[in-house]
Amino acid sequence: MNTDGNETFRPCAVPLVTSDPYLSCWSMTDRLYDDWPRHWTEAPHSMYGAVRVDGQAYRFLGGKAVPDATATQTGLRVHPTRSVYTFTAEEVELRVTFTSPLLMDDLDLLSRPVTYVSLEVRALDGGTHDVELYFDISGEWAVDKTYHEVTWQRLEHPDLRIGALRAVEQEPLARRGDDVRIDWGTLLLGAPAAGSRMAIGRAEALRQQFATDGSLPSEDWQATSHPANCWGGPVIAALLTFDGVGVEVRSGHLLIGYDDEVSIEYFHRPLRAWWRRDAEASPLTLLSEAERDHEGVLERCVRFDAELEAWAERAGGEQYARLIALAYRQAVAAHKLVEGPEGQPLFFSKENNSNGCIATVDVTYPSAPLFLIFNPDLVKGMLSPILDYCRTDAWPFPFAAHDLGTYPQANGQAYGRNRIESQMPVEESGNVLILCAAIAQMEGNADFASAYWELLTEWADYLREKGFDPGDQLCTDDFAGRLARNANLSIKAILGLASYGRLAGMLGQADVASMYLSLAQEYAAAWEALADDGDHTRLTFDHPGTWSLKYNLVWDKLLHFDLFSVETARREVAFYLRNQNTYGVPLDSRRDYTKSDWVLWCATLAEHREDFEALVSPIYRYAHETQSRVPISDWHDTISGLRLNFKARSVVGGYFIKLLADRLSK
């Protein structure tokens, strides 16, 4: 049994089962047995685990239940794809690892909604012990509300025991919104047939029987359905038995999966998950393929985690590496990978806990660094639905749309319902142009942009006319309200124009490239004069004595435009260092709150490693100390360390921007 060493980082929440916005379960307490695991929305998604050592039972997973006694949690380490817990019970050590193999170089694996639960035991005293391990998962996972009814069944497989739970009332894709859970499809628990038993029954009865004699009933619950509450409702339970456990590690594993059958409604057409694009795909193939690949996938995840953490530590220090590890699954699992109408991969985000929108452009923009590093095709899969929508007659404006609807229904923009005053014209147009240039930079060609060139040209023309000195409008930080003459938004417009010029050059349009790049240079020079406020730059051009995080400036560095002077970034970083609070630099001079992704973007402007680490450290402190026990909130108070609202959003993919800068510098 390998050790992960001593870990002092206390994550605000620990990812357990993370695949997509519906299959997203977390521990939101210090110890795995302090409370029930929860969906990112904080609704209970109960799992329960207990270990019997020589006839004495101890709970290691789940809230208050039989038995009262708990194992002692001795360790926790969160890696990019794995969360590893260690416990002791009597003289036995138990190691429990939740692995969600979200590896972006393998789209079939990335989209496969299966998490492995690895269970390892060994004796600590040199003796031998009889050990039984019990694990169950509740029907809460298959419904929106716990009073909704579920039904159950067994699936036949020669090598696996498989239990299934489904909502009785199934209306695929009918329910949309933010604080909602899936209520269609099938929850699955699988266990290798050799050395395991399985039962489906009433939660408290199965847990009590295991605690009493280490067994499971020989027959499943004979009822046909029951409400899905965690205590009296139905659970699928698995039992692993290890006789004579000594110093050598004994191990087993389980598989948690969810077959949603259809995943996204795309202009009133249901789309299937990428793994399910084959007509032969089924719950049985889902778990059997996951079981077939088990050992190799776990080896790949261990290797990936080690390489990513080492890279992050080299680039930004140990605290940065811990943030990267915590953010990885959150960012990826806030998306759903599906097969598009033409057989192409489409990657739909859910705007978790801000309004539930789907395919939001100003969510794609901050999350993109992670996906640009590991698979730019996923960024294309985020942008192409918006681009395809905006070149139809359904979109009436000469700038980019904000979103495609409310998850999981991508049928047209929801935010502002197409009212001009509710749009983010400079924000979203600049976002798309910059990301198209970033894709081109990563791939060495502008083929993706070329397919949408007429539309991108229209948006570049809009930025040329309206972007440099923006009118009264919203930007991505819309919680702060509308703002005219926003200096940071102006940077985005300038870099959007430069991005269009770069793309034009890559497509052989030399005259267009020269015009737009020259215009961007002209605007950048004018910007530095208008925004200058001595030792920093202003929030708005017309308000001296104000300031804001100029996070958009980072793309001038990453894409090597060199439009803005080195001194501008140098002064900004020095100012941020002087004005940060316990939990970070405020977003601007108006309030004490911040956006942690933007802080890391600004930190990436730093020329010196110690300055980068000094700006990252308060964000690490927030994730470590906050009493807001939810998946990382990117919007928090820099004095109290409490989240303002957001949680579990994909934008923490922006934490990877330092690594993207590292990659693009080579």
XYZ file of C-alpha atoms in Angstrom, residues 49-300:
252
model
C -19.133 2.529 4.031
C -18.246 0.356 7.013
C -15.430 -2.042 7.852
C -15.583 -5.026 10.244
C -12.340 -6.110 11.833
C -12.520 -9.427 13.693
C -16.261 -8.953 14.157
C -16.248 -5.298 15.262
C -17.839 -2.806 12.842
C -16.690 0.771 12.170
C -18.146 3.363 9.826
C -15.691 5.103 7.475
C -18.065 6.793 4.993
C -21.384 8.575 5.439
C -23.281 10.437 8.144
C -24.683 9.227 11.446
C -25.795 5.615 11.042
C -25.201 2.108 12.337
C -22.617 1.499 13.657
C -21.983 4.478 15.913
C -18.282 3.653 16.113
C -16.101 5.123 13.382
C -12.724 4.227 12.017
C -10.110 6.926 12.541
C -9.322 8.979 9.457
C -5.547 9.357 9.352
C -4.970 10.913 5.964
C -6.435 12.610 2.912
C -4.769 13.598 -0.316
C -6.513 15.103 -3.327
C -4.835 14.496 -6.675
C -6.121 15.698 -10.063
C -8.042 12.486 -10.823
C -8.019 10.767 -7.391
C -9.037 11.427 -3.779
C -7.223 9.128 -1.357
C -8.395 8.562 2.233
C -6.642 6.438 4.847
C -8.189 5.084 8.060
C -7.292 2.807 10.930
C -9.722 0.410 12.626
C -8.268 -1.734 15.407
C -4.907 -2.863 13.997
C -5.952 -2.644 10.347
C -5.289 0.169 7.914
C -7.895 0.918 5.238
C -7.193 2.980 2.167
C -10.125 4.212 0.077
C -9.468 5.850 -3.306
C -12.069 7.506 -5.515
C -10.756 7.721 -9.090
C -12.636 9.597 -11.806
C -10.437 9.061 -14.896
C -11.032 12.382 -16.639
C -8.107 12.077 -19.054
C -8.575 14.476 -21.927
C -6.378 12.669 -24.438
C -8.978 9.874 -24.559
C -12.487 11.163 -25.270
C -14.098 7.761 -24.812
C -12.614 7.488 -21.332
C -13.254 11.153 -20.522
C -16.951 10.776 -21.286
C -17.382 7.374 -19.600
C -19.440 8.147 -16.457
C -17.734 5.644 -14.146
C -15.744 6.255 -10.965
C -13.612 3.511 -9.436
C -13.685 3.027 -5.672
C -10.522 1.162 -4.656
C -10.429 -0.494 -1.219
C -7.148 -1.724 0.270
C -6.504 -3.226 3.679
C -3.439 -4.421 5.580
C -2.561 -5.328 9.148
C -0.440 -2.910 11.143
C 0.496 -5.202 14.031
C 2.144 -8.099 12.217
C -0.820 -10.373 12.979
C -3.741 -11.531 10.852
C -7.303 -10.250 10.929
C -10.610 -11.082 9.282
C -11.912 -8.034 7.455
C -15.227 -7.354 5.737
C -15.944 -4.180 3.784
C -19.449 -2.868 3.162
C -20.354 -0.105 0.711
C -23.742 1.189 -0.408
C -25.149 3.935 -2.595
C -28.650 5.377 -2.383
C -31.483 6.136 -4.758
C -30.996 9.852 -4.055
C -28.564 9.856 -6.978
C -31.366 9.090 -9.446
C -33.923 11.756 -8.455
C -34.203 15.509 -8.134
C -35.950 15.364 -4.727
C -35.522 12.656 -2.100
C -39.284 12.103 -1.824
C -39.411 11.036 -5.485
C -39.750 7.285 -5.919
C -37.161 4.917 -7.334
C -37.287 1.334 -8.494
C -34.482 -1.232 -8.721
C -33.220 -4.303 -10.517
C -30.177 -6.517 -11.068
C -28.335 -6.634 -14.399
C -26.920 -9.979 -15.500
C -23.210 -10.144 -16.356
C -20.867 -13.155 -16.201
C -18.059 -11.371 -14.372
C -19.778 -8.559 -12.478
C -22.489 -8.133 -9.912
C -24.511 -5.073 -10.928
C -27.328 -3.311 -9.133
C -29.404 -0.533 -10.720
C -31.675 2.199 -9.352
C -33.969 4.383 -11.486
C -36.543 7.093 -10.891
C -40.039 5.716 -11.372
C -41.142 8.817 -13.304
C -38.725 9.338 -16.227
C -38.884 12.505 -18.339
C -35.471 12.810 -20.001
C -34.252 16.383 -20.552
C -37.553 17.866 -19.396
C -36.286 19.612 -16.267
C -33.903 22.552 -16.661
C -32.364 24.919 -14.139
C -29.488 25.464 -11.751
C -30.328 23.827 -8.411
C -31.616 20.582 -9.936
C -30.445 16.988 -10.088
C -30.945 14.377 -12.795
C -34.204 12.434 -12.603
C -33.850 10.117 -15.572
C -31.464 7.322 -16.530
C -29.971 4.624 -14.298
C -27.595 4.636 -11.321
C -25.280 1.614 -11.320
C -23.056 -0.057 -8.741
C -20.810 -2.851 -9.951
C -18.445 -5.273 -8.224
C -16.278 -8.079 -9.628
C -18.240 -11.268 -9.030
C -15.297 -13.103 -7.494
C -15.041 -12.330 -3.778
C -18.091 -10.080 -3.553
C -21.766 -10.185 -2.660
C -24.493 -7.684 -3.475
C -27.975 -6.852 -2.236
C -30.597 -4.176 -2.887
C -32.681 -3.305 0.132
C -33.773 -0.831 2.761
C -30.767 1.194 3.891
C -30.987 0.776 7.659
C -31.777 -2.930 7.451
C -28.742 -3.747 5.294
C -26.411 -1.611 7.393
C -27.666 -3.146 10.631
C -27.278 -6.694 9.321
C -23.707 -6.032 8.243
C -22.811 -4.434 11.583
C -24.333 -7.384 13.413
C -22.889 -10.358 11.564
C -20.995 -9.132 8.498
C -23.530 -10.478 6.010
C -26.095 -9.320 3.450
C -29.605 -10.740 2.910
C -29.907 -13.479 0.322
C -32.803 -11.751 -1.474
C -33.366 -8.200 -2.654
C -36.163 -6.009 -1.285
C -39.437 -7.326 -2.664
C -41.171 -3.935 -2.891
C -41.513 -2.458 -6.375
C -40.591 1.146 -5.518
C -39.929 3.489 -2.617
C -39.012 7.158 -1.993
C -35.278 7.698 -2.350
C -34.378 9.036 1.109
C -31.005 7.944 2.492
C -32.166 6.222 5.713
C -35.348 4.338 4.962
C -34.986 4.246 1.191
C -33.391 1.684 -1.117
C -29.651 1.245 -1.532
C -27.437 -0.992 -3.606
C -24.945 -2.626 -1.241
C -21.742 -4.533 -1.978
C -19.769 -6.696 0.447
C -16.099 -7.655 0.092
C -14.577 -10.254 2.406
C -10.885 -10.685 3.240
C -9.934 -13.531 5.553
C -6.582 -13.545 7.317
C -5.388 -10.046 6.368
C -1.713 -9.635 7.238
C 1.028 -7.188 6.357
C 0.517 -7.756 2.641
C -2.051 -5.474 1.058
C -5.357 -7.071 0.072
C -7.513 -5.104 -2.322
C -10.825 -4.914 -4.115
C -12.737 -2.333 -6.077
C -16.212 -1.164 -7.010
C -17.585 0.800 -9.963
C -20.100 3.647 -9.675
C -21.704 4.573 -12.979
C -24.653 6.488 -14.363
C -26.242 5.890 -17.749
C -28.284 8.965 -18.623
C -29.310 7.535 -22.047
C -29.663 11.045 -23.509
C -27.670 14.008 -22.213
C -28.336 17.330 -23.939
C -31.205 18.819 -25.936
C -29.591 20.729 -28.807
C -32.129 22.841 -30.681
C -34.827 20.366 -29.723
C -32.754 17.362 -30.783
C -31.616 14.954 -28.049
C -27.889 14.214 -28.067
C -26.208 11.218 -26.477
C -23.055 11.215 -24.390
C -19.905 10.612 -26.424
C -19.402 7.162 -24.886
C -22.955 6.231 -25.910
C -22.712 7.229 -29.573
C -22.466 3.559 -30.561
C -25.943 2.076 -30.994
C -24.832 -0.999 -29.022
C -23.888 0.997 -25.890
C -25.801 0.104 -22.739
C -25.425 0.059 -18.955
C -23.834 -3.386 -19.285
C -21.249 -2.234 -21.817
C -20.578 0.845 -19.691
C -19.539 -1.179 -16.638
C -18.008 -4.127 -18.493
C -15.683 -1.843 -20.477
C -14.778 0.069 -17.331
C -13.982 -3.220 -15.589
C -11.960 -4.450 -18.575
C -9.841 -1.285 -18.496
C -9.615 -1.051 -14.698
C -5.921 -1.747 -14.053
C -4.625 0.175 -17.040
C -6.815 3.197 -16.336
C -5.702 3.402 -12.709
C -2.058 3.235 -13.786
C -2.652 6.028 -16.295
